[in-house]
Amino acid sequence: MTHAVLDTLQAEARARGWTDRQWATAAEVRHETLSRVKRRGQCDTATLEALAKACAHMLRAEAVGAALDVDASGRWPRYLNRAAEESLLALASSGIQDPVRWRAAGPSFLMAGLAFMLSTQDDFDRVGYAALAEELHPGIGSHDAFRRWLRETPLKPYRVLPMLRQWRCAAGTDASR
Protein backbone atom coordinates (compact mmCIF):
# COMPACT_ATOMS: atom_id res chain seq x y z
CA MET A 1 0.00 0.00 0.00
CA THR A 2 1.25 3.45 -0.68
CA HIS A 3 1.04 6.28 1.79
CA ALA A 4 -0.97 8.21 -0.85
CA VAL A 5 -3.95 5.83 -0.63
CA LEU A 6 -3.96 5.98 3.16
CA ASP A 7 -3.53 9.78 3.09
CA THR A 8 -6.52 10.09 0.78
CA LEU A 9 -8.67 7.93 3.05
CA GLN A 10 -7.48 9.82 6.13
CA ALA A 11 -8.42 13.13 4.49
CA GLU A 12 -11.90 11.73 3.87
CA ALA A 13 -12.16 10.58 7.48
CA ARG A 14 -11.12 14.07 8.62
CA ALA A 15 -13.69 15.62 6.27
CA ARG A 16 -16.28 13.59 8.17
CA GLY A 17 -14.95 15.10 11.39
CA TRP A 18 -13.51 11.81 12.65
CA THR A 19 -10.48 11.35 14.87
CA ASP A 20 -8.35 8.27 14.23
CA ARG A 21 -10.15 6.49 17.05
CA GLN A 22 -13.58 7.27 15.51
CA TRP A 23 -12.37 6.19 12.07
CA ALA A 24 -11.03 2.91 13.47
CA THR A 25 -14.34 2.29 15.26
CA ALA A 26 -16.32 2.98 12.08
CA ALA A 27 -14.04 0.58 10.19
CA GLU A 28 -14.33 -2.02 12.95
CA VAL A 29 -10.56 -2.22 13.40
CA ARG A 30 -8.58 -1.60 16.57
CA HIS A 31 -7.22 1.92 17.07
CA GLU A 32 -3.77 0.38 17.58
CA THR A 33 -4.05 -1.29 14.18
CA LEU A 34 -4.80 2.02 12.49
CA SER A 35 -1.85 3.65 14.29
CA ARG A 36 0.46 0.86 13.14
CA VAL A 37 -0.82 1.09 9.56
CA LYS A 38 -0.23 4.84 9.49
CA ARG A 39 3.26 4.46 10.94
CA ARG A 40 4.33 1.66 8.57
CA GLY A 41 2.40 2.75 5.49
CA GLN A 42 1.31 -0.80 4.77
CA CYS A 43 -1.38 -3.24 5.80
CA ASP A 44 -3.32 -6.24 4.62
CA THR A 45 -6.04 -5.81 2.03
CA ALA A 46 -8.87 -6.60 4.48
CA THR A 47 -7.82 -3.78 6.82
CA LEU A 48 -7.43 -1.33 3.96
CA GLU A 49 -10.84 -2.26 2.56
CA ALA A 50 -12.42 -1.79 6.01
CA LEU A 51 -10.84 1.67 6.35
CA ALA A 52 -12.01 2.58 2.84
CA LYS A 53 -15.52 1.23 3.39
CA ALA A 54 -15.88 3.34 6.53
CA CYS A 55 -15.21 6.37 4.32
CA ALA A 56 -17.84 5.16 1.79
CA HIS A 57 -15.26 3.87 -0.71
CA MET A 58 -14.68 0.52 -2.29
CA LEU A 59 -11.08 -0.39 -3.13
CA ARG A 60 -9.71 -3.23 -5.14
CA ALA A 61 -6.28 -4.67 -4.49
CA GLU A 62 -4.97 -3.33 -7.80
CA ALA A 63 -5.63 0.25 -6.66
CA VAL A 64 -3.21 -0.14 -3.80
CA GLY A 65 -0.16 -0.69 -5.97
CA ALA A 66 2.37 1.74 -7.32
CA ALA A 67 1.60 4.85 -9.34
CA LEU A 68 0.18 4.41 -12.82
CA ASP A 69 2.50 3.09 -15.52
CA VAL A 70 2.93 5.90 -18.08
CA ASP A 71 2.81 5.52 -21.87
CA ALA A 72 5.57 6.67 -24.25
CA SER A 73 4.10 10.19 -24.54
CA GLY A 74 4.36 10.70 -20.78
CA ARG A 75 0.86 12.22 -20.78
CA TRP A 76 -1.34 9.19 -20.16
CA PRO A 77 -1.34 5.96 -18.19
CA ARG A 78 -0.45 2.95 -20.30
CA TYR A 79 -3.54 1.22 -18.93
CA LEU A 80 -6.33 2.60 -16.77
CA ASN A 81 -8.42 -0.12 -15.16
CA ARG A 82 -11.43 0.52 -12.97
CA ALA A 83 -9.42 0.20 -9.75
CA ALA A 84 -6.91 2.82 -10.91
CA GLU A 85 -9.79 5.05 -12.02
CA GLU A 86 -11.40 4.70 -8.58
CA SER A 87 -8.10 5.63 -6.95
CA LEU A 88 -8.01 8.83 -9.03
CA LEU A 89 -11.65 9.54 -8.19
CA ALA A 90 -10.92 9.06 -4.48
CA LEU A 91 -8.20 11.71 -4.68
CA ALA A 92 -10.37 14.06 -6.75
CA SER A 93 -13.34 13.72 -4.39
CA SER A 94 -11.23 14.10 -1.24
CA GLY A 95 -10.73 17.86 -1.55
CA ILE A 96 -6.95 17.42 -1.29
CA GLN A 97 -5.18 19.99 -3.46
CA ASP A 98 -1.59 19.10 -2.62
CA PRO A 99 0.40 19.07 -5.89
CA VAL A 100 2.82 16.46 -4.51
CA ARG A 101 -0.01 14.00 -3.93
CA TRP A 102 -1.55 14.73 -7.30
CA ARG A 103 1.78 14.26 -9.12
CA ALA A 104 2.27 10.94 -7.33
CA ALA A 105 -1.13 9.71 -8.55
CA GLY A 106 -0.43 9.87 -12.29
CA PRO A 107 1.10 11.69 -15.26
CA SER A 108 1.07 15.46 -14.81
CA PHE A 109 -0.97 16.15 -17.98
CA LEU A 110 -3.66 13.66 -16.94
CA MET A 111 -3.79 15.00 -13.40
CA ALA A 112 -3.72 18.66 -14.49
CA GLY A 113 -6.64 18.10 -16.83
CA LEU A 114 -8.60 16.35 -14.09
CA ALA A 115 -7.94 19.25 -11.70
CA PHE A 116 -8.89 21.80 -14.35
CA MET A 117 -12.09 19.90 -15.14
CA LEU A 118 -12.98 20.07 -11.44
CA SER A 119 -12.37 23.83 -11.48
CA THR A 120 -15.13 24.17 -14.08
CA GLN A 121 -17.72 22.59 -11.81
CA ASP A 122 -19.92 24.64 -9.48
CA ASP A 123 -19.58 22.23 -6.57
CA PHE A 124 -15.76 22.28 -6.51
CA ASP A 125 -13.27 24.96 -5.43
CA ARG A 126 -12.80 26.77 -8.76
CA VAL A 127 -9.80 28.89 -7.79
CA GLY A 128 -8.01 26.13 -5.88
CA TYR A 129 -8.37 23.47 -8.56
CA ALA A 130 -7.45 25.90 -11.36
CA ALA A 131 -4.27 26.83 -9.48
CA LEU A 132 -3.49 23.15 -8.86
CA ALA A 133 -4.01 22.38 -12.56
CA GLU A 134 -1.64 25.14 -13.64
CA GLU A 135 1.00 23.99 -11.17
CA LEU A 136 0.77 20.42 -12.43
CA HIS A 137 0.95 21.37 -16.11
CA PRO A 138 1.37 25.06 -16.95
CA GLY A 139 -1.00 26.11 -19.71
CA ILE A 140 -3.60 23.36 -19.16
CA GLY A 141 -6.25 26.06 -18.77
CA SER A 142 -5.73 27.27 -22.33
CA HIS A 143 -8.43 26.39 -24.82
CA ASP A 144 -6.13 24.25 -26.97
CA ALA A 145 -4.51 22.32 -24.11
CA PHE A 146 -7.73 21.51 -22.31
CA ARG A 147 -9.45 20.64 -25.57
CA ARG A 148 -6.64 18.18 -26.29
CA TRP A 149 -7.03 16.74 -22.79
CA LEU A 150 -10.77 16.29 -23.32
CA ARG A 151 -10.21 14.62 -26.69
CA GLU A 152 -7.52 12.18 -25.53
CA THR A 153 -8.12 11.49 -21.85
CA PRO A 154 -9.11 8.01 -20.69
CA LEU A 155 -11.10 9.73 -17.90
CA LYS A 156 -14.26 10.56 -19.80
CA PRO A 157 -16.04 13.53 -18.17
CA TYR A 158 -19.50 12.16 -18.93
CA ARG A 159 -18.63 9.19 -16.65
CA VAL A 160 -16.26 10.81 -14.16
CA LEU A 161 -18.30 13.83 -13.09
CA PRO A 162 -21.45 11.90 -12.08
CA MET A 163 -19.28 9.35 -10.26
CA LEU A 164 -17.46 12.12 -8.39
CA ARG A 165 -20.74 13.67 -7.33
CA GLN A 166 -21.93 10.28 -6.07
CA TRP A 167 -18.75 9.75 -4.07
CA ARG A 168 -18.88 13.24 -2.58
CA CYS A 169 -22.54 12.83 -1.69
CA ALA A 170 -21.86 9.47 -0.03
CA ALA A 171 -18.95 11.01 1.91
CA GLY A 172 -21.02 14.03 2.93
CA THR A 173 -18.67 16.49 1.18
CA ASP A 174 -20.93 17.54 -1.68
CA ALA A 175 -21.69 21.23 -1.27
CA SER A 176 -24.73 20.97 -3.56
CA ARG A 177 -26.64 18.72 -1.13
mmCIF file with all atom_site columns, C-alpha atoms in Angstrom:
data_model
loop_
_atom_site.group_PDB
_atom_site.id
_atom_site.type_symbol
_atom_site.label_atom_id
_atom_site.label_alt_id
_atom_site.label_comp_id
_atom_site.label_asym_id
_atom_site.label_entity_id
_atom_site.label_seq_id
_atom_site.pdbx_PDB_ins_code
_atom_site.Cartn_x
_atom_site.Cartn_y
_atom_site.Cartn_z
_atom_site.occupancy
_atom_site.B_iso_or_equiv
_atom_site.pdbx_formal_charge
_atom_site.auth_seq_id
_atom_site.auth_comp_id
_atom_site.auth_asym_id
_atom_site.auth_atom_id
_atom_site.pdbx_PDB_model_num
ATOM 1   C CA . MET A 1 1   ? 0.000   0.000  0.000   1.00 0.00 ? 1   MET A CA 1
ATOM 2   C CA . THR A 1 2   ? 1.245   3.450  -0.680  1.00 0.00 ? 2   THR A CA 1
ATOM 3   C CA . HIS A 1 3   ? 1.037   6.279  1.786   1.00 0.00 ? 3   HIS A CA 1
ATOM 4   C CA . ALA A 1 4   ? -0.968  8.214  -0.847  1.00 0.00 ? 4   ALA A CA 1
ATOM 5   C CA . VAL A 1 5   ? -3.952  5.833  -0.625  1.00 0.00 ? 5   VAL A CA 1
ATOM 6   C CA . LEU A 1 6   ? -3.963  5.983  3.158   1.00 0.00 ? 6   LEU A CA 1
ATOM 7   C CA . ASP A 1 7   ? -3.528  9.782  3.088   1.00 0.00 ? 7   ASP A CA 1
ATOM 8   C CA . THR A 1 8   ? -6.522  10.092 0.781   1.00 0.00 ? 8   THR A CA 1
ATOM 9   C CA . LEU A 1 9   ? -8.667  7.934  3.046   1.00 0.00 ? 9   LEU A CA 1
ATOM 10  C CA . GLN A 1 10  ? -7.476  9.821  6.128   1.00 0.00 ? 10  GLN A CA 1
ATOM 11  C CA . ALA A 1 11  ? -8.416  13.134 4.489   1.00 0.00 ? 11  ALA A CA 1
ATOM 12  C CA . GLU A 1 12  ? -11.897 11.735 3.870   1.00 0.00 ? 12  GLU A CA 1
ATOM 13  C CA . ALA A 1 13  ? -12.162 10.582 7.482   1.00 0.00 ? 13  ALA A CA 1
ATOM 14  C CA . ARG A 1 14  ? -11.121 14.067 8.619   1.00 0.00 ? 14  ARG A CA 1
ATOM 15  C CA . ALA A 1 15  ? -13.686 15.623 6.271   1.00 0.00 ? 15  ALA A CA 1
ATOM 16  C CA . ARG A 1 16  ? -16.284 13.588 8.169   1.00 0.00 ? 16  ARG A CA 1
ATOM 17  C CA . GLY A 1 17  ? -14.950 15.097 11.391  1.00 0.00 ? 17  GLY A CA 1
ATOM 18  C CA . TRP A 1 18  ? -13.510 11.807 12.647  1.00 0.00 ? 18  TRP A CA 1
ATOM 19  C CA . THR A 1 19  ? -10.484 11.351 14.871  1.00 0.00 ? 19  THR A CA 1
ATOM 20  C CA . ASP A 1 20  ? -8.347  8.272  14.226  1.00 0.00 ? 20  ASP A CA 1
ATOM 21  C CA . ARG A 1 21  ? -10.152 6.493  17.053  1.00 0.00 ? 21  ARG A CA 1
ATOM 22  C CA . GLN A 1 22  ? -13.578 7.265  15.510  1.00 0.00 ? 22  GLN A CA 1
ATOM 23  C CA . TRP A 1 23  ? -12.366 6.192  12.070  1.00 0.00 ? 23  TRP A CA 1
ATOM 24  C CA . ALA A 1 24  ? -11.032 2.906  13.470  1.00 0.00 ? 24  ALA A CA 1
ATOM 25  C CA . THR A 1 25  ? -14.338 2.291  15.262  1.00 0.00 ? 25  THR A CA 1
ATOM 26  C CA . ALA A 1 26  ? -16.324 2.979  12.077  1.00 0.00 ? 26  ALA A CA 1
ATOM 27  C CA . ALA A 1 27  ? -14.041 0.582  10.188  1.00 0.00 ? 27  ALA A CA 1
ATOM 28  C CA . GLU A 1 28  ? -14.325 -2.018 12.954  1.00 0.00 ? 28  GLU A CA 1
ATOM 29  C CA . VAL A 1 29  ? -10.557 -2.221 13.405  1.00 0.00 ? 29  VAL A CA 1
ATOM 30  C CA . ARG A 1 30  ? -8.580  -1.596 16.569  1.00 0.00 ? 30  ARG A CA 1
ATOM 31  C CA . HIS A 1 31  ? -7.216  1.918  17.069  1.00 0.00 ? 31  HIS A CA 1
ATOM 32  C CA . GLU A 1 32  ? -3.765  0.383  17.584  1.00 0.00 ? 32  GLU A CA 1
ATOM 33  C CA . THR A 1 33  ? -4.049  -1.294 14.182  1.00 0.00 ? 33  THR A CA 1
ATOM 34  C CA . LEU A 1 34  ? -4.798  2.023  12.493  1.00 0.00 ? 34  LEU A CA 1
ATOM 35  C CA . SER A 1 35  ? -1.852  3.652  14.293  1.00 0.00 ? 35  SER A CA 1
ATOM 36  C CA . ARG A 1 36  ? 0.465   0.858  13.139  1.00 0.00 ? 36  ARG A CA 1
ATOM 37  C CA . VAL A 1 37  ? -0.825  1.090  9.559   1.00 0.00 ? 37  VAL A CA 1
ATOM 38  C CA . LYS A 1 38  ? -0.234  4.839  9.488   1.00 0.00 ? 38  LYS A CA 1
ATOM 39  C CA . ARG A 1 39  ? 3.256   4.459  10.938  1.00 0.00 ? 39  ARG A CA 1
ATOM 40  C CA . ARG A 1 40  ? 4.335   1.659  8.572   1.00 0.00 ? 40  ARG A CA 1
ATOM 41  C CA . GLY A 1 41  ? 2.401   2.750  5.495   1.00 0.00 ? 41  GLY A CA 1
ATOM 42  C CA . GLN A 1 42  ? 1.307   -0.801 4.767   1.00 0.00 ? 42  GLN A CA 1
ATOM 43  C CA . CYS A 1 43  ? -1.380  -3.241 5.798   1.00 0.00 ? 43  CYS A CA 1
ATOM 44  C CA . ASP A 1 44  ? -3.320  -6.238 4.615   1.00 0.00 ? 44  ASP A CA 1
ATOM 45  C CA . THR A 1 45  ? -6.044  -5.809 2.030   1.00 0.00 ? 45  THR A CA 1
ATOM 46  C CA . ALA A 1 46  ? -8.875  -6.595 4.477   1.00 0.00 ? 46  ALA A CA 1
ATOM 47  C CA . THR A 1 47  ? -7.820  -3.782 6.819   1.00 0.00 ? 47  THR A CA 1
ATOM 48  C CA . LEU A 1 48  ? -7.434  -1.333 3.957   1.00 0.00 ? 48  LEU A CA 1
ATOM 49  C CA . GLU A 1 49  ? -10.842 -2.264 2.562   1.00 0.00 ? 49  GLU A CA 1
ATOM 50  C CA . ALA A 1 50  ? -12.416 -1.792 6.012   1.00 0.00 ? 50  ALA A CA 1
ATOM 51  C CA . LEU A 1 51  ? -10.838 1.668  6.354   1.00 0.00 ? 51  LEU A CA 1
ATOM 52  C CA . ALA A 1 52  ? -12.005 2.582  2.844   1.00 0.00 ? 52  ALA A CA 1
ATOM 53  C CA . LYS A 1 53  ? -15.524 1.231  3.389   1.00 0.00 ? 53  LYS A CA 1
ATOM 54  C CA . ALA A 1 54  ? -15.879 3.342  6.535   1.00 0.00 ? 54  ALA A CA 1
ATOM 55  C CA . CYS A 1 55  ? -15.214 6.371  4.317   1.00 0.00 ? 55  CYS A CA 1
ATOM 56  C CA . ALA A 1 56  ? -17.839 5.159  1.789   1.00 0.00 ? 56  ALA A CA 1
ATOM 57  C CA . HIS A 1 57  ? -15.262 3.867  -0.706  1.00 0.00 ? 57  HIS A CA 1
ATOM 58  C CA . MET A 1 58  ? -14.680 0.522  -2.290  1.00 0.00 ? 58  MET A CA 1
ATOM 59  C CA . LEU A 1 59  ? -11.084 -0.387 -3.126  1.00 0.00 ? 59  LEU A CA 1
ATOM 60  C CA . ARG A 1 60  ? -9.710  -3.234 -5.141  1.00 0.00 ? 60  ARG A CA 1
ATOM 61  C CA . ALA A 1 61  ? -6.284  -4.672 -4.486  1.00 0.00 ? 61  ALA A CA 1
ATOM 62  C CA . GLU A 1 62  ? -4.968  -3.333 -7.801  1.00 0.00 ? 62  GLU A CA 1
ATOM 63  C CA . ALA A 1 63  ? -5.627  0.254  -6.661  1.00 0.00 ? 63  ALA A CA 1
ATOM 64  C CA . VAL A 1 64  ? -3.206  -0.140 -3.800  1.00 0.00 ? 64  VAL A CA 1
ATOM 65  C CA . GLY A 1 65  ? -0.163  -0.692 -5.970  1.00 0.00 ? 65  GLY A CA 1
ATOM 66  C CA . ALA A 1 66  ? 2.366   1.738  -7.320  1.00 0.00 ? 66  ALA A CA 1
ATOM 67  C CA . ALA A 1 67  ? 1.595   4.846  -9.337  1.00 0.00 ? 67  ALA A CA 1
ATOM 68  C CA . LEU A 1 68  ? 0.184   4.413  -12.817 1.00 0.00 ? 68  LEU A CA 1
ATOM 69  C CA . ASP A 1 69  ? 2.503   3.089  -15.522 1.00 0.00 ? 69  ASP A CA 1
ATOM 70  C CA . VAL A 1 70  ? 2.932   5.897  -18.081 1.00 0.00 ? 70  VAL A CA 1
ATOM 71  C CA . ASP A 1 71  ? 2.813   5.517  -21.871 1.00 0.00 ? 71  ASP A CA 1
ATOM 72  C CA . ALA A 1 72  ? 5.571   6.674  -24.249 1.00 0.00 ? 72  ALA A CA 1
ATOM 73  C CA . SER A 1 73  ? 4.104   10.186 -24.538 1.00 0.00 ? 73  SER A CA 1
ATOM 74  C CA . GLY A 1 74  ? 4.362   10.699 -20.783 1.00 0.00 ? 74  GLY A CA 1
ATOM 75  C CA . ARG A 1 75  ? 0.860   12.219 -20.783 1.00 0.00 ? 75  ARG A CA 1
ATOM 76  C CA . TRP A 1 76  ? -1.340  9.187  -20.158 1.00 0.00 ? 76  TRP A CA 1
ATOM 77  C CA . PRO A 1 77  ? -1.338  5.959  -18.186 1.00 0.00 ? 77  PRO A CA 1
ATOM 78  C CA . ARG A 1 78  ? -0.452  2.949  -20.301 1.00 0.00 ? 78  ARG A CA 1
ATOM 79  C CA . TYR A 1 79  ? -3.537  1.217  -18.926 1.00 0.00 ? 79  TYR A CA 1
ATOM 80  C CA . LEU A 1 80  ? -6.332  2.595  -16.767 1.00 0.00 ? 80  LEU A CA 1
ATOM 81  C CA . ASN A 1 81  ? -8.420  -0.119 -15.156 1.00 0.00 ? 81  ASN A CA 1
ATOM 82  C CA . ARG A 1 82  ? -11.433 0.519  -12.974 1.00 0.00 ? 82  ARG A CA 1
ATOM 83  C CA . ALA A 1 83  ? -9.421  0.201  -9.754  1.00 0.00 ? 83  ALA A CA 1
ATOM 84  C CA . ALA A 1 84  ? -6.915  2.820  -10.915 1.00 0.00 ? 84  ALA A CA 1
ATOM 85  C CA . GLU A 1 85  ? -9.794  5.050  -12.016 1.00 0.00 ? 85  GLU A CA 1
ATOM 86  C CA . GLU A 1 86  ? -11.396 4.696  -8.585  1.00 0.00 ? 86  GLU A CA 1
ATOM 87  C CA . SER A 1 87  ? -8.099  5.634  -6.946  1.00 0.00 ? 87  SER A CA 1
ATOM 88  C CA . LEU A 1 88  ? -8.009  8.833  -9.030  1.00 0.00 ? 88  LEU A CA 1
ATOM 89  C CA . LEU A 1 89  ? -11.654 9.539  -8.186  1.00 0.00 ? 89  LEU A CA 1
ATOM 90  C CA . ALA A 1 90  ? -10.918 9.063  -4.483  1.00 0.00 ? 90  ALA A CA 1
ATOM 91  C CA . LEU A 1 91  ? -8.199  11.708 -4.684  1.00 0.00 ? 91  LEU A CA 1
ATOM 92  C CA . ALA A 1 92  ? -10.375 14.063 -6.747  1.00 0.00 ? 92  ALA A CA 1
ATOM 93  C CA . SER A 1 93  ? -13.340 13.725 -4.391  1.00 0.00 ? 93  SER A CA 1
ATOM 94  C CA . SER A 1 94  ? -11.227 14.105 -1.241  1.00 0.00 ? 94  SER A CA 1
ATOM 95  C CA . GLY A 1 95  ? -10.728 17.861 -1.551  1.00 0.00 ? 95  GLY A CA 1
ATOM 96  C CA . ILE A 1 96  ? -6.951  17.419 -1.286  1.00 0.00 ? 96  ILE A CA 1
ATOM 97  C CA . GLN A 1 97  ? -5.181  19.990 -3.464  1.00 0.00 ? 97  GLN A CA 1
ATOM 98  C CA . ASP A 1 98  ? -1.587  19.105 -2.622  1.00 0.00 ? 98  ASP A CA 1
ATOM 99  C CA . PRO A 1 99  ? 0.404   19.071 -5.894  1.00 0.00 ? 99  PRO A CA 1
ATOM 100 C CA . VAL A 1 100 ? 2.819   16.465 -4.514  1.00 0.00 ? 100 VAL A CA 1
ATOM 101 C CA . ARG A 1 101 ? -0.006  13.999 -3.929  1.00 0.00 ? 101 ARG A CA 1
ATOM 102 C CA . TRP A 1 102 ? -1.554  14.733 -7.298  1.00 0.00 ? 102 TRP A CA 1
ATOM 103 C CA . ARG A 1 103 ? 1.779   14.256 -9.116  1.00 0.00 ? 103 ARG A CA 1
ATOM 104 C CA . ALA A 1 104 ? 2.272   10.941 -7.332  1.00 0.00 ? 104 ALA A CA 1
ATOM 105 C CA . ALA A 1 105 ? -1.126  9.713  -8.553  1.00 0.00 ? 105 ALA A CA 1
ATOM 106 C CA . GLY A 1 106 ? -0.426  9.869  -12.292 1.00 0.00 ? 106 GLY A CA 1
ATOM 107 C CA . PRO A 1 107 ? 1.100   11.686 -15.260 1.00 0.00 ? 107 PRO A CA 1
ATOM 108 C CA . SER A 1 108 ? 1.070   15.465 -14.814 1.00 0.00 ? 108 SER A CA 1
ATOM 109 C CA . PHE A 1 109 ? -0.967  16.148 -17.981 1.00 0.00 ? 109 PHE A CA 1
ATOM 110 C CA . LEU A 1 110 ? -3.657  13.655 -16.940 1.00 0.00 ? 110 LEU A CA 1
ATOM 111 C CA . MET A 1 111 ? -3.787  15.002 -13.397 1.00 0.00 ? 111 MET A CA 1
ATOM 112 C CA . ALA A 1 112 ? -3.721  18.660 -14.487 1.00 0.00 ? 112 ALA A CA 1
ATOM 113 C CA . GLY A 1 113 ? -6.642  18.100 -16.826 1.00 0.00 ? 113 GLY A CA 1
ATOM 114 C CA . LEU A 1 114 ? -8.597  16.352 -14.086 1.00 0.00 ? 114 LEU A CA 1
ATOM 115 C CA . ALA A 1 115 ? -7.945  19.249 -11.699 1.00 0.00 ? 115 ALA A CA 1
ATOM 116 C CA . PHE A 1 116 ? -8.893  21.804 -14.348 1.00 0.00 ? 116 PHE A CA 1
ATOM 117 C CA . MET A 1 117 ? -12.092 19.897 -15.138 1.00 0.00 ? 117 MET A CA 1
ATOM 118 C CA . LEU A 1 118 ? -12.980 20.069 -11.436 1.00 0.00 ? 118 LEU A CA 1
ATOM 119 C CA . SER A 1 119 ? -12.372 23.827 -11.479 1.00 0.00 ? 119 SER A CA 1
ATOM 120 C CA . THR A 1 120 ? -15.128 24.171 -14.080 1.00 0.00 ? 120 THR A CA 1
ATOM 121 C CA . GLN A 1 121 ? -17.723 22.588 -11.807 1.00 0.00 ? 121 GLN A CA 1
ATOM 122 C CA . ASP A 1 122 ? -19.919 24.640 -9.484  1.00 0.00 ? 122 ASP A CA 1
ATOM 123 C CA . ASP A 1 123 ? -19.580 22.234 -6.570  1.00 0.00 ? 123 ASP A CA 1
ATOM 124 C CA . PHE A 1 124 ? -15.758 22.283 -6.510  1.00 0.00 ? 124 PHE A CA 1
ATOM 125 C CA . ASP A 1 125 ? -13.270 24.964 -5.426  1.00 0.00 ? 125 ASP A CA 1
ATOM 126 C CA . ARG A 1 126 ? -12.800 26.773 -8.760  1.00 0.00 ? 126 ARG A CA 1
ATOM 127 C CA . VAL A 1 127 ? -9.795  28.887 -7.795  1.00 0.00 ? 127 VAL A CA 1
ATOM 128 C CA . GLY A 1 128 ? -8.013  26.126 -5.876  1.00 0.00 ? 128 GLY A CA 1
ATOM 129 C CA . TYR A 1 129 ? -8.368  23.468 -8.563  1.00 0.00 ? 129 TYR A CA 1
ATOM 130 C CA . ALA A 1 130 ? -7.450  25.901 -11.365 1.00 0.00 ? 130 ALA A CA 1
ATOM 131 C CA . ALA A 1 131 ? -4.266  26.829 -9.481  1.00 0.00 ? 131 ALA A CA 1
ATOM 132 C CA . LEU A 1 132 ? -3.495  23.155 -8.858  1.00 0.00 ? 132 LEU A CA 1
ATOM 133 C CA . ALA A 1 133 ? -4.011  22.379 -12.558 1.00 0.00 ? 133 ALA A CA 1
ATOM 134 C CA . GLU A 1 134 ? -1.641  25.135 -13.642 1.00 0.00 ? 134 GLU A CA 1
ATOM 135 C CA . GLU A 1 135 ? 0.995   23.990 -11.166 1.00 0.00 ? 135 GLU A CA 1
ATOM 136 C CA . LEU A 1 136 ? 0.770   20.417 -12.432 1.00 0.00 ? 136 LEU A CA 1
ATOM 137 C CA . HIS A 1 137 ? 0.945   21.370 -16.113 1.00 0.00 ? 137 HIS A CA 1
ATOM 138 C CA . PRO A 1 138 ? 1.370   25.057 -16.947 1.00 0.00 ? 138 PRO A CA 1
ATOM 139 C CA . GLY A 1 139 ? -1.003  26.109 -19.711 1.00 0.00 ? 139 GLY A CA 1
ATOM 140 C CA . ILE A 1 140 ? -3.603  23.364 -19.156 1.00 0.00 ? 140 ILE A CA 1
ATOM 141 C CA . GLY A 1 141 ? -6.249  26.058 -18.769 1.00 0.00 ? 141 GLY A CA 1
ATOM 142 C CA . SER A 1 142 ? -5.732  27.272 -22.328 1.00 0.00 ? 142 SER A CA 1
ATOM 143 C CA . HIS A 1 143 ? -8.434  26.387 -24.816 1.00 0.00 ? 143 HIS A CA 1
ATOM 144 C CA . ASP A 1 144 ? -6.132  24.247 -26.967 1.00 0.00 ? 144 ASP A CA 1
ATOM 145 C CA . ALA A 1 145 ? -4.512  22.322 -24.114 1.00 0.00 ? 145 ALA A CA 1
ATOM 146 C CA . PHE A 1 146 ? -7.729  21.512 -22.312 1.00 0.00 ? 146 PHE A CA 1
ATOM 147 C CA . ARG A 1 147 ? -9.451  20.639 -25.574 1.00 0.00 ? 147 ARG A CA 1
ATOM 148 C CA . ARG A 1 148 ? -6.636  18.178 -26.288 1.00 0.00 ? 148 ARG A CA 1
ATOM 149 C CA . TRP A 1 149 ? -7.027  16.743 -22.790 1.00 0.00 ? 149 TRP A CA 1
ATOM 150 C CA . LEU A 1 150 ? -10.769 16.288 -23.324 1.00 0.00 ? 150 LEU A CA 1
ATOM 151 C CA . ARG A 1 151 ? -10.212 14.622 -26.695 1.00 0.00 ? 151 ARG A CA 1
ATOM 152 C CA . GLU A 1 152 ? -7.516  12.177 -25.530 1.00 0.00 ? 152 GLU A CA 1
ATOM 153 C CA . THR A 1 153 ? -8.123  11.488 -21.846 1.00 0.00 ? 153 THR A CA 1
ATOM 154 C CA . PRO A 1 154 ? -9.111  8.007  -20.694 1.00 0.00 ? 154 PRO A CA 1
ATOM 155 C CA . LEU A 1 155 ? -11.098 9.734  -17.899 1.00 0.00 ? 155 LEU A CA 1
ATOM 156 C CA . LYS A 1 156 ? -14.263 10.559 -19.804 1.00 0.00 ? 156 LYS A CA 1
ATOM 157 C CA . PRO A 1 157 ? -16.035 13.534 -18.171 1.00 0.00 ? 157 PRO A CA 1
ATOM 158 C CA . TYR A 1 158 ? -19.503 12.156 -18.934 1.00 0.00 ? 158 TYR A CA 1
ATOM 159 C CA . ARG A 1 159 ? -18.627 9.194  -16.653 1.00 0.00 ? 159 ARG A CA 1
ATOM 160 C CA . VAL A 1 160 ? -16.260 10.813 -14.161 1.00 0.00 ? 160 VAL A CA 1
ATOM 161 C CA . LEU A 1 161 ? -18.302 13.830 -13.090 1.00 0.00 ? 161 LEU A CA 1
ATOM 162 C CA . PRO A 1 162 ? -21.450 11.900 -12.080 1.00 0.00 ? 162 PRO A CA 1
ATOM 163 C CA . MET A 1 163 ? -19.283 9.353  -10.265 1.00 0.00 ? 163 MET A CA 1
ATOM 164 C CA . LEU A 1 164 ? -17.462 12.120 -8.388  1.00 0.00 ? 164 LEU A CA 1
ATOM 165 C CA . ARG A 1 165 ? -20.744 13.670 -7.331  1.00 0.00 ? 165 ARG A CA 1
ATOM 166 C CA . GLN A 1 166 ? -21.935 10.279 -6.067  1.00 0.00 ? 166 GLN A CA 1
ATOM 167 C CA . TRP A 1 167 ? -18.751 9.746  -4.066  1.00 0.00 ? 167 TRP A CA 1
ATOM 168 C CA . ARG A 1 168 ? -18.876 13.238 -2.581  1.00 0.00 ? 168 ARG A CA 1
ATOM 169 C CA . CYS A 1 169 ? -22.545 12.831 -1.692  1.00 0.00 ? 169 CYS A CA 1
ATOM 170 C CA . ALA A 1 170 ? -21.864 9.472  -0.026  1.00 0.00 ? 170 ALA A CA 1
ATOM 171 C CA . ALA A 1 171 ? -18.953 11.008 1.914   1.00 0.00 ? 171 ALA A CA 1
ATOM 172 C CA . GLY A 1 172 ? -21.021 14.025 2.931   1.00 0.00 ? 172 GLY A CA 1
ATOM 173 C CA . THR A 1 173 ? -18.667 16.487 1.184   1.00 0.00 ? 173 THR A CA 1
ATOM 174 C CA . ASP A 1 174 ? -20.930 17.539 -1.685  1.00 0.00 ? 174 ASP A CA 1
ATOM 175 C CA . ALA A 1 175 ? -21.695 21.227 -1.274  1.00 0.00 ? 175 ALA A CA 1
ATOM 176 C CA . SER A 1 176 ? -24.729 20.971 -3.561  1.00 0.00 ? 176 SER A CA 1
ATOM 177 C CA . ARG A 1 177 ? -26.637 18.715 -1.130  1.00 0.00 ? 177 ARG A CA 1
#
